[in-house]
Amino acid sequence: MSFVKTDLMRWLIISTGIMLFLPWLAVTFVKSDAGMAVSLILFFIINPLYFCVSGAAAGRDMRHLWSLPVITAILFVLGTWICFGMGEMSFMIYAGVYIVLGTISMLISKFTGKKQA
């Protein structure tokens, strides 16, 4: 049971870093047009890839990690609202797409992975 808690905590720490810290870095240290480019890379490359990877990891132990895509999407919305604009609803659309990506990855991983004893 403690392995499950440490595995979930590890993913939550990584998710917090990616979803809260990376947008903050982009807003704080990258200015002007380069900041927009970094934000687009975050929204269209890094975040979708992370949701697919974390969803696939959650699929290996879906009983305990099923909530990982939802928690990560909540962290994404918090991070973007803090860094880019509180209450901006377009980030909710991104979060919805990311949840779908994470859930599809989780289900694919669950049903194509080896059955554990």
Coordinates of C-alpha atoms in Angstrom, one line a residue:
M1 CA 0.0 0.0 0.0
S2 CA 2.8 2.4 0.8
F3 CA 4.2 1.8 -2.8
V4 CA 0.9 3.1 -4.2
K5 CA 1.1 6.2 -2.0
T6 CA 4.7 7.0 -3.0
D7 CA 3.9 6.4 -6.7
L8 CA 0.9 8.8 -6.5
M9 CA 3.0 11.3 -4.6
R10 CA 5.8 11.1 -7.1
W11 CA 3.4 11.8 -10.0
L12 CA 1.7 14.6 -8.1
I13 CA 5.0 16.3 -7.5
I14 CA 6.0 16.0 -11.1
S15 CA 2.6 17.3 -12.2
T16 CA 2.8 20.2 -9.9
G17 CA 6.2 21.1 -11.2
I18 CA 5.2 20.9 -14.9
M19 CA 1.7 22.5 -14.5
L20 CA 2.6 25.3 -12.1
F21 CA 6.3 25.9 -12.3
L22 CA 6.8 25.8 -16.1
P23 CA 4.1 28.5 -16.8
W24 CA 5.6 30.6 -14.1
L25 CA 9.0 30.3 -15.7
A26 CA 7.6 31.2 -19.1
V27 CA 5.9 34.3 -17.7
T28 CA 8.7 35.4 -15.5
F29 CA 11.8 34.9 -17.6
V30 CA 10.7 34.9 -21.2
K31 CA 9.5 38.3 -22.5
S32 CA 7.7 39.5 -25.6
D33 CA 7.1 37.3 -28.6
A34 CA 9.4 34.6 -27.3
G35 CA 7.1 34.3 -24.3
M36 CA 4.2 33.6 -26.7
A37 CA 6.3 30.9 -28.5
V38 CA 7.2 29.3 -25.2
S39 CA 3.5 29.3 -24.1
L40 CA 2.5 27.7 -27.4
I41 CA 5.2 25.0 -26.9
L42 CA 3.8 24.4 -23.5
F43 CA 0.1 24.2 -24.6
F44 CA 0.6 22.2 -27.8
I45 CA 3.6 20.0 -27.1
I46 CA 4.8 19.6 -23.5
N47 CA 1.4 19.5 -21.8
P48 CA -0.3 17.0 -24.2
L49 CA 2.8 14.7 -24.1
Y50 CA 2.9 14.9 -20.3
F51 CA -0.8 14.0 -20.1
C52 CA -0.3 11.0 -22.4
V53 CA 2.7 9.8 -20.4
S54 CA 1.1 10.2 -17.0
G55 CA -2.1 8.7 -18.3
A56 CA -0.2 5.6 -19.6
A57 CA 1.5 5.3 -16.2
A58 CA -1.9 5.6 -14.5
G59 CA -3.2 2.8 -16.7
R60 CA -0.7 0.4 -15.3
D61 CA -2.3 0.8 -11.8
M62 CA -5.7 2.2 -12.7
R63 CA -7.3 1.2 -9.4
H64 CA -5.1 3.6 -7.5
L65 CA -4.0 6.2 -10.1
W66 CA -7.3 6.7 -12.0
S67 CA -7.5 10.3 -10.7
L68 CA -4.1 11.4 -12.0
P69 CA -5.4 12.9 -15.3
V70 CA -8.1 14.9 -13.5
I71 CA -5.8 16.1 -10.8
T72 CA -3.2 17.1 -13.4
A73 CA -5.8 19.0 -15.3
I74 CA -6.8 20.9 -12.2
L75 CA -3.2 21.8 -11.6
F76 CA -3.0 23.0 -15.2
V77 CA -6.0 25.3 -14.8
L78 CA -4.6 26.6 -11.5
G79 CA -1.2 27.3 -13.1
T80 CA -2.5 29.0 -16.1
W81 CA -5.0 31.1 -14.1
I82 CA -2.2 32.2 -11.7
C83 CA 0.3 33.0 -14.5
F84 CA -1.8 34.1 -17.5
G85 CA -5.2 35.4 -16.2
M86 CA -7.5 34.4 -13.4
G87 CA -10.9 33.1 -14.7
E88 CA -9.9 32.8 -18.3
M89 CA -12.3 30.1 -19.6
S90 CA -10.4 29.1 -22.7
F91 CA -7.9 27.3 -20.4
M92 CA -10.9 25.1 -19.4
I93 CA -11.1 23.9 -23.0
Y94 CA -7.5 23.0 -22.9
A95 CA -8.0 21.1 -19.6
G96 CA -10.9 19.2 -21.1
V97 CA -8.8 18.1 -24.1
Y98 CA -5.9 17.2 -21.8
I99 CA -8.2 15.1 -19.6
V100 CA -9.4 13.2 -22.8
L101 CA -5.8 12.6 -23.9
G102 CA -4.8 11.3 -20.4
T103 CA -7.9 9.1 -20.1
I104 CA -7.4 7.6 -23.6
S105 CA -3.8 6.9 -22.8
M106 CA -4.8 5.4 -19.5
L107 CA -7.3 3.1 -21.1
I108 CA -4.9 2.1 -23.9
S109 CA -2.2 1.3 -21.3
K110 CA -4.7 -0.6 -19.1
F111 CA -6.0 -2.9 -21.9
T112 CA -2.7 -3.4 -23.8
G113 CA -0.4 -3.9 -20.8
K114 CA 0.5 -7.2 -19.3
K115 CA -1.8 -8.5 -16.7
Q116 CA -0.2 -8.4 -13.2
A117 CA -0.5 -11.4 -10.9

